[in-house]
Amino acid sequence: MGGMTAPLPSRTFQPVLERIAEELERRPGRGRPADYIPALAAVDPGRFGMAVAEPDGTVYGVGEWRQPFSTQSVTKVFTLALDLAREGDELWEHVGREPSGNPFNSLVQLEYEHGIPRNPFINAGALVVTDRLHTRTGDAAGTLLDFLCAESGNPQLSFSKEVADSEAAHGDRNAALGHFMASYGNIGNPVPVLLDQYFRQCSIEASCADLALATGFLARHGIRADGTRLLTRSQAKQVNAVMLTCGTYDAAGDFAHRVGLPGKSGVGGGIIAVVPGRCTLCVWSPGLDERGNSVAGVAALDRFTTLTGLSVF
Ligand code: GLU
């Protein structure tokens, strides 16, 4: 039944999710969990969950959709939104919005681009965003956690000390990025303070249901779950656009080609995606491809947009 053109009514989301899970069950080969953060390496790559949330907060799920996992770089969407809401366009003087074409933790572009990272989703750019949010709030990671709890309606979300400590113990490259950008004046807080915030940010554990709901403001063009406005319509468009072009490491072109939605992945195996005005998705499966994206996660989103006809294109 591939290739439908008209969007299906939302009551069909549950059968579509079940069909996707069933199809993936039969697919061999699911990649490998991230091993550069030891606390993530032990997770079974075959685990899978997926959730879809509608703008009114109705949520559908399949598999382990209520299982908390390590959100990692998925959080970069939310810190971007939270900072953009506070400082507006000035942020874009400190971080770009072009795909990098390099791995997420690369140092090479930073020198010839004078310490201004290509986009907010490579690690260098995410460090700049967290630094600026920390300057404005005094607690970037806490502000992020409060926001995720509020939007998901789940007050139980929390940091994982084990994962944050594990990252800190293996954080030389992120420390190098922070110090290097500080040398260009693009980091305002002491680098150790920033790294502590960033590692705690990445360590937040949440489920597919939590993240699909928390991403809802991007489907609602900037409106939070309680009806108040976080972003202008134009800023919500900006965040969705940077997700589409830069959200899946250096495979964003391939992701756009296959899935056709703004998306953001993390090395914990989670991916969030947005159908503006219609729904938000989160899929989790910890086996990653060589670019760092969840193998089953991308496949599931690919099937979702093919089966439902829901895409931005
Ligand atoms: N905490 C990870 C790091 O900075 C995030 C990586 C990711 O999910 O892309 O290396």
GROMACS .gro file of C-alpha atoms and ligand atoms in nm:
model
  323
    1MET     CA    1   0.000   0.000   0.000
    2GLY     CA    2   0.301   0.234  -0.041
    3GLY     CA    3   0.280   0.574  -0.208
    4MET     CA    4  -0.057   0.705  -0.082
    5THR     CA    5  -0.097   1.072  -0.160
    6ALA     CA    6  -0.388   1.192   0.058
    7PRO     CA    7  -0.312   1.217   0.432
    8LEU     CA    8  -0.497   0.954   0.630
    9PRO     CA    9  -0.719   1.054   0.921
   10SER     CA   10  -0.540   1.036   1.255
   11ARG     CA   11  -0.742   0.742   1.382
   12THR     CA   12  -0.528   0.537   1.148
   13PHE     CA   13  -0.203   0.624   1.326
   14GLN     CA   14  -0.225   0.321   1.556
   15PRO     CA   15  -0.257   0.062   1.277
   16VAL     CA   16   0.019   0.234   1.080
   17LEU     CA   17   0.251   0.220   1.382
   18GLU     CA   18   0.171  -0.147   1.433
   19ARG     CA   19   0.236  -0.224   1.071
   20ILE     CA   20   0.573  -0.046   1.084
   21ALA     CA   21   0.677  -0.234   1.398
   22GLU     CA   22   0.578  -0.562   1.235
   23GLU     CA   23   0.776  -0.485   0.919
   24LEU     CA   24   1.085  -0.388   1.118
   25GLU     CA   25   1.060  -0.708   1.318
   26ARG     CA   26   1.132  -0.895   0.994
   27ARG     CA   27   1.424  -0.671   0.890
   28PRO     CA   28   1.767  -0.807   0.977
   29GLY     CA   29   2.057  -0.577   1.074
   30ARG     CA   30   2.003  -0.293   1.315
   31GLY     CA   31   2.341  -0.122   1.350
   32ARG     CA   32   2.549  -0.081   1.664
   33PRO     CA   33   2.493   0.127   1.976
   34ALA     CA   34   2.725   0.425   2.030
   35ASP     CA   35   3.039   0.302   2.202
   36TYR     CA   36   3.228   0.627   2.258
   37ILE     CA   37   3.012   0.689   2.565
   38PRO     CA   38   3.060   0.366   2.767
   39ALA     CA   39   2.729   0.403   2.950
   40LEU     CA   40   2.545   0.382   2.615
   41ALA     CA   41   2.739   0.088   2.470
   42ALA     CA   42   2.563  -0.178   2.676
   43VAL     CA   43   2.210  -0.112   2.540
   44ASP     CA   44   2.056  -0.388   2.322
   45PRO     CA   45   2.048  -0.251   1.963
   46GLY     CA   46   1.731  -0.448   1.883
   47ARG     CA   47   1.506  -0.247   2.114
   48PHE     CA   48   1.240  -0.039   1.941
   49GLY     CA   49   0.963   0.206   2.026
   50MET     CA   50   0.772   0.469   1.832
   51ALA     CA   51   0.513   0.733   1.922
   52VAL     CA   52   0.304   0.988   1.731
   53ALA     CA   53   0.147   1.287   1.907
   54GLU     CA   54  -0.122   1.508   1.764
   55PRO     CA   55  -0.120   1.883   1.835
   56ASP     CA   56  -0.401   1.839   2.093
   57GLY     CA   57  -0.184   1.598   2.295
   58THR     CA   58  -0.340   1.271   2.179
   59VAL     CA   59  -0.058   1.017   2.160
   60TYR     CA   60  -0.027   0.678   1.989
   61GLY     CA   61   0.255   0.430   2.037
   62VAL     CA   62   0.401   0.092   1.959
   63GLY     CA   63   0.677  -0.125   2.104
   64GLU     CA   64   0.874   0.030   2.389
   65TRP     CA   65   0.721   0.372   2.342
   66ARG     CA   66   0.703   0.440   2.715
   67GLN     CA   67   1.060   0.324   2.788
   68PRO     CA   68   1.295   0.611   2.887
   69PHE     CA   69   1.622   0.625   2.688
   70SER     CA   70   1.919   0.860   2.666
   71THR     CA   71   1.802   1.161   2.465
   72GLN     CA   72   2.150   1.298   2.382
   73SER     CA   73   2.150   1.532   2.081
   74VAL     CA   74   1.772   1.527   2.048
   75THR     CA   75   1.783   1.784   2.334
   76LYS     CA   76   1.960   2.031   2.103
   77VAL     CA   77   1.627   2.117   1.940
   78PHE     CA   78   1.482   2.225   2.273
   79THR     CA   79   1.781   2.431   2.389
   80LEU     CA   80   1.780   2.602   2.050
   81ALA     CA   81   1.411   2.687   2.086
   82LEU     CA   82   1.452   2.803   2.446
   83ASP     CA   83   1.743   3.029   2.361
   84LEU     CA   84   1.587   3.161   2.040
   85ALA     CA   85   1.275   3.251   2.239
   86ARG     CA   86   1.489   3.461   2.472
   87GLU     CA   87   1.739   3.628   2.244
   88GLY     CA   88   1.587   3.616   1.897
   89ASP     CA   89   1.796   3.681   1.587
   90GLU     CA   90   2.112   3.779   1.775
   91LEU     CA   91   2.174   3.407   1.828
   92TRP     CA   92   2.237   3.367   1.454
   93GLU     CA   93   2.540   3.596   1.483
   94HIS     CA   94   2.706   3.333   1.701
   95VAL     CA   95   2.601   3.013   1.528
   96GLY     CA   96   2.521   2.949   1.160
   97ARG     CA   97   2.248   2.749   0.991
   98GLU     CA   98   2.426   2.564   0.714
   99PRO     CA   99   2.483   2.189   0.699
  100SER     CA  100   2.840   2.112   0.801
  101GLY     CA  101   2.909   1.805   0.588
  102ASN     CA  102   3.142   1.696   0.870
  103PRO     CA  103   3.096   1.462   1.166
  104PHE     CA  104   2.907   1.607   1.463
  105ASN     CA  105   3.214   1.646   1.680
  106SER     CA  106   3.452   1.778   1.414
  107LEU     CA  107   3.698   2.059   1.490
  108VAL     CA  108   3.818   2.129   1.137
  109GLN     CA  109   3.572   2.397   1.019
  110LEU     CA  110   3.592   2.596   1.339
  111GLU     CA  111   3.936   2.737   1.276
  112TYR     CA  112   3.880   2.873   0.930
  113GLU     CA  113   3.532   2.994   1.024
  114HIS     CA  114   3.672   3.187   1.323
  115GLY     CA  115   3.502   2.997   1.602
  116ILE     CA  116   3.146   3.036   1.463
  117PRO     CA  117   2.999   2.684   1.431
  118ARG     CA  118   2.812   2.595   1.114
  119ASN     CA  119   2.482   2.511   1.284
  120PRO     CA  120   2.324   2.460   1.630
  121PHE     CA  121   2.318   2.080   1.603
  122ILE     CA  122   2.684   1.990   1.557
  123ASN     CA  123   2.845   1.972   1.899
  124ALA     CA  124   3.024   2.306   1.863
  125GLY     CA  125   2.698   2.482   1.778
  126ALA     CA  126   2.509   2.309   2.057
  127LEU     CA  127   2.776   2.421   2.303
  128VAL     CA  128   2.728   2.784   2.191
  129VAL     CA  129   2.349   2.757   2.232
  130THR     CA  130   2.376   2.598   2.578
  131ASP     CA  131   2.632   2.860   2.680
  132ARG     CA  132   2.400   3.142   2.578
  133LEU     CA  133   2.097   2.980   2.741
  134HIS     CA  134   2.301   2.935   3.058
  135THR     CA  135   2.399   3.303   3.058
  136ARG     CA  136   2.034   3.402   3.025
  137THR     CA  137   1.884   3.159   3.277
  138GLY     CA  138   2.166   3.070   3.519
  139ASP     CA  139   2.074   2.703   3.470
  140ALA     CA  140   2.051   2.586   3.110
  141ALA     CA  141   2.010   2.216   3.189
  142GLY     CA  142   1.748   2.282   3.458
  143THR     CA  143   1.556   2.517   3.227
  144LEU     CA  144   1.558   2.246   2.961
  145LEU     CA  145   1.443   1.975   3.201
  146ASP     CA  146   1.159   2.193   3.333
  147PHE     CA  147   1.048   2.263   2.977
  148LEU     CA  148   1.050   1.893   2.880
  149CYS     CA  149   0.854   1.799   3.194
  150ALA     CA  150   0.595   2.067   3.122
  151GLU     CA  151   0.551   1.989   2.753
  152SER     CA  152   0.540   1.611   2.798
  153GLY     CA  153   0.318   1.632   3.106
  154ASN     CA  154   0.566   1.399   3.276
  155PRO     CA  155   0.718   1.545   3.594
  156GLN     CA  156   0.936   1.232   3.638
  157LEU     CA  157   1.189   1.315   3.364
  158SER     CA  158   1.541   1.337   3.500
  159PHE     CA  159   1.912   1.355   3.431
  160SER     CA  160   2.120   1.037   3.432
  161LYS     CA  161   2.422   1.096   3.652
  162GLU     CA  162   2.580   0.780   3.519
  163VAL     CA  163   2.561   0.898   3.156
  164ALA     CA  164   2.668   1.255   3.239
  165ASP     CA  165   2.967   1.127   3.438
  166SER     CA  166   3.055   0.885   3.161
  167GLU     CA  167   3.053   1.166   2.904
  168ALA     CA  168   3.258   1.391   3.130
  169ALA     CA  169   3.515   1.115   3.171
  170HIS     CA  170   3.541   1.082   2.791
  171GLY     CA  171   3.475   1.446   2.707
  172ASP     CA  172   3.813   1.562   2.576
  173ARG     CA  173   3.681   1.644   2.231
  174ASN     CA  174   3.387   1.849   2.359
  175ALA     CA  175   3.626   2.025   2.598
  176ALA     CA  176   3.854   2.101   2.304
  177LEU     CA  177   3.561   2.247   2.108
  178GLY     CA  178   3.461   2.463   2.406
  179HIS     CA  179   3.811   2.597   2.469
  180PHE     CA  180   3.873   2.657   2.101
  181MET     CA  181   3.555   2.865   2.063
  182ALA     CA  182   3.633   3.047   2.390
  183SER     CA  183   3.961   3.155   2.228
  184TYR     CA  184   3.750   3.335   1.964
  185GLY     CA  185   3.528   3.495   2.231
  186ASN     CA  186   3.225   3.284   2.131
  187ILE     CA  187   3.175   3.123   2.475
  188GLY     CA  188   3.074   3.339   2.772
  189ASN     CA  189   3.088   3.096   3.066
  190PRO     CA  190   3.393   2.914   3.201
  191VAL     CA  191   3.434   2.605   2.981
  192PRO     CA  192   3.410   2.353   3.272
  193VAL     CA  193   3.079   2.513   3.377
  194LEU     CA  194   2.951   2.491   3.020
  195LEU     CA  195   3.059   2.128   2.981
  196ASP     CA  196   2.883   2.031   3.303
  197GLN     CA  197   2.563   2.190   3.171
  198TYR     CA  198   2.601   2.028   2.829
  199PHE     CA  199   2.669   1.678   2.961
  200ARG     CA  200   2.372   1.698   3.194
  201GLN     CA  201   2.157   1.824   2.906
  202CYS     CA  202   2.256   1.524   2.692
  203SER     CA  203   2.199   1.280   2.981
  204ILE     CA  204   1.824   1.352   3.015
  205GLU     CA  205   1.620   1.033   2.987
  206ALA     CA  206   1.277   1.042   2.826
  207SER     CA  207   1.052   0.807   2.631
  208CYS     CA  208   0.916   0.827   2.276
  209ALA     CA  209   0.581   0.939   2.420
  210ASP     CA  210   0.749   1.214   2.625
  211LEU     CA  211   0.953   1.344   2.331
  212ALA     CA  212   0.675   1.325   2.073
  213LEU     CA  213   0.461   1.536   2.310
  214ALA     CA  214   0.746   1.773   2.399
  215THR     CA  215   0.811   1.842   2.029
  216GLY     CA  216   0.447   1.944   1.981
  217PHE     CA  217   0.521   2.318   1.990
  218LEU     CA  218   0.695   2.277   1.654
  219ALA     CA  219   0.383   2.125   1.497
  220ARG     CA  220   0.175   2.402   1.660
  221HIS     CA  221   0.393   2.674   1.500
  222GLY     CA  222   0.550   2.784   1.828
  223ILE     CA  223   0.262   2.733   2.075
  224ARG     CA  224   0.333   2.539   2.395
  225ALA     CA  225   0.113   2.265   2.539
  226ASP     CA  226  -0.055   2.513   2.775
  227GLY     CA  227  -0.152   2.742   2.486
  228THR     CA  228   0.112   3.011   2.551
  229ARG     CA  229   0.354   3.108   2.277
  230LEU     CA  230   0.722   3.005   2.301
  231LEU     CA  231   0.833   3.096   1.948
  232THR     CA  232   0.696   3.323   1.681
  233ARG     CA  233   0.560   3.139   1.381
  234SER     CA  234   0.868   3.247   1.192
  235GLN     CA  235   1.104   3.116   1.463
  236ALA     CA  236   0.922   2.781   1.467
  237LYS     CA  237   0.980   2.769   1.092
  238GLN     CA  238   1.349   2.845   1.149
  239VAL     CA  239   1.387   2.557   1.396
  240ASN     CA  240   1.204   2.316   1.165
  241ALA     CA  241   1.420   2.429   0.872
  242VAL     CA  242   1.746   2.378   1.057
  243MET     CA  243   1.624   2.033   1.166
  244LEU     CA  244   1.554   1.943   0.805
  245THR     CA  245   1.891   2.062   0.677
  246CYS     CA  246   2.118   1.982   0.972
  247GLY     CA  247   1.932   1.753   1.215
  248THR     CA  248   2.068   1.411   1.127
  249TYR     CA  249   2.446   1.462   1.134
  250ASP     CA  250   2.610   1.450   0.793
  251ALA     CA  251   2.327   1.235   0.656
  252ALA     CA  252   2.064   1.514   0.651
  253GLY     CA  253   2.032   1.497   0.272
  254ASP     CA  254   1.970   1.124   0.283
  255PHE     CA  255   1.720   1.165   0.570
  256ALA     CA  256   1.531   1.438   0.378
  257HIS     CA  257   1.530   1.214   0.072
  258ARG     CA  258   1.395   0.913   0.258
  259VAL     CA  259   1.172   1.071   0.524
  260GLY     CA  260   1.091   1.423   0.399
  261LEU     CA  261   1.043   1.574   0.746
  262PRO     CA  262   1.236   1.799   0.983
  263GLY     CA  263   1.408   1.556   1.221
  264LYS     CA  264   1.674   1.544   1.490
  265SER     CA  265   1.863   1.235   1.596
  266GLY     CA  266   2.083   1.152   1.894
  267VAL     CA  267   2.345   0.888   1.956
  268GLY     CA  268   2.117   0.726   2.216
  269GLY     CA  269   1.916   0.604   1.915
  270GLY     CA  270   1.626   0.850   1.937
  271ILE     CA  271   1.492   1.060   1.650
  272ILE     CA  272   1.219   1.325   1.671
  273ALA     CA  273   1.037   1.447   1.360
  274VAL     CA  274   0.772   1.708   1.283
  275VAL     CA  275   0.481   1.722   1.041
  276PRO     CA  276   0.397   2.094   1.085
  277GLY     CA  277   0.031   2.149   1.170
  278ARG     CA  278  -0.033   1.778   1.185
  279CYS     CA  279   0.171   1.567   1.430
  280THR     CA  280   0.509   1.500   1.589
  281LEU     CA  281   0.693   1.169   1.607
  282CYS     CA  282   0.962   1.006   1.814
  283VAL     CA  283   1.124   0.674   1.740
  284TRP     CA  284   1.390   0.494   1.943
  285SER     CA  285   1.617   0.206   1.857
  286PRO     CA  286   1.978   0.216   1.979
  287GLY     CA  287   2.151   0.044   1.682
  288LEU     CA  288   2.321   0.325   1.483
  289ASP     CA  289   2.452   0.345   1.128
  290GLU     CA  290   2.802   0.475   1.055
  291ARG     CA  291   2.681   0.837   1.059
  292GLY     CA  292   2.524   0.804   1.406
  293ASN     CA  293   2.156   0.776   1.310
  294SER     CA  294   1.932   0.496   1.437
  295VAL     CA  295   1.901   0.235   1.160
  296ALA     CA  296   1.553   0.116   1.259
  297GLY     CA  297   1.454   0.472   1.351
  298VAL     CA  298   1.521   0.613   1.004
  299ALA     CA  299   1.358   0.306   0.846
  300ALA     CA  300   1.047   0.350   1.062
  301LEU     CA  301   1.011   0.720   0.975
  302ASP     CA  302   1.070   0.639   0.610
  303ARG     CA  303   0.783   0.388   0.624
  304PHE     CA  304   0.561   0.630   0.819
  305THR     CA  305   0.580   0.905   0.559
  306THR     CA  306   0.544   0.656   0.274
  307LEU     CA  307   0.241   0.483   0.424
  308THR     CA  308   0.059   0.798   0.537
  309GLY     CA  309   0.164   1.046   0.268
  310LEU     CA  310   0.245   1.294   0.547
  311SER     CA  311   0.558   1.492   0.463
  312VAL     CA  312   0.655   1.855   0.413
  313PHE     CA  313   0.698   1.789   0.041
  314GLU     N1  314   2.656   1.392   2.430
  314GLU     C1  315   2.697   1.355   2.300
  314GLU     C2  316   2.827   1.424   2.263
  314GLU     O1  317   2.840   1.540   2.285
  314GLU     C3  318   2.588   1.390   2.206
  314GLU     C4  319   2.613   1.331   2.079
  314GLU     C5  320   2.492   1.313   1.996
  314GLU     O2  321   2.390   1.260   2.037
  314GLU     O3  322   2.506   1.354   1.881
  314GLU     O4  323   2.918   1.363   2.215
   0.00000   0.00000   0.00000
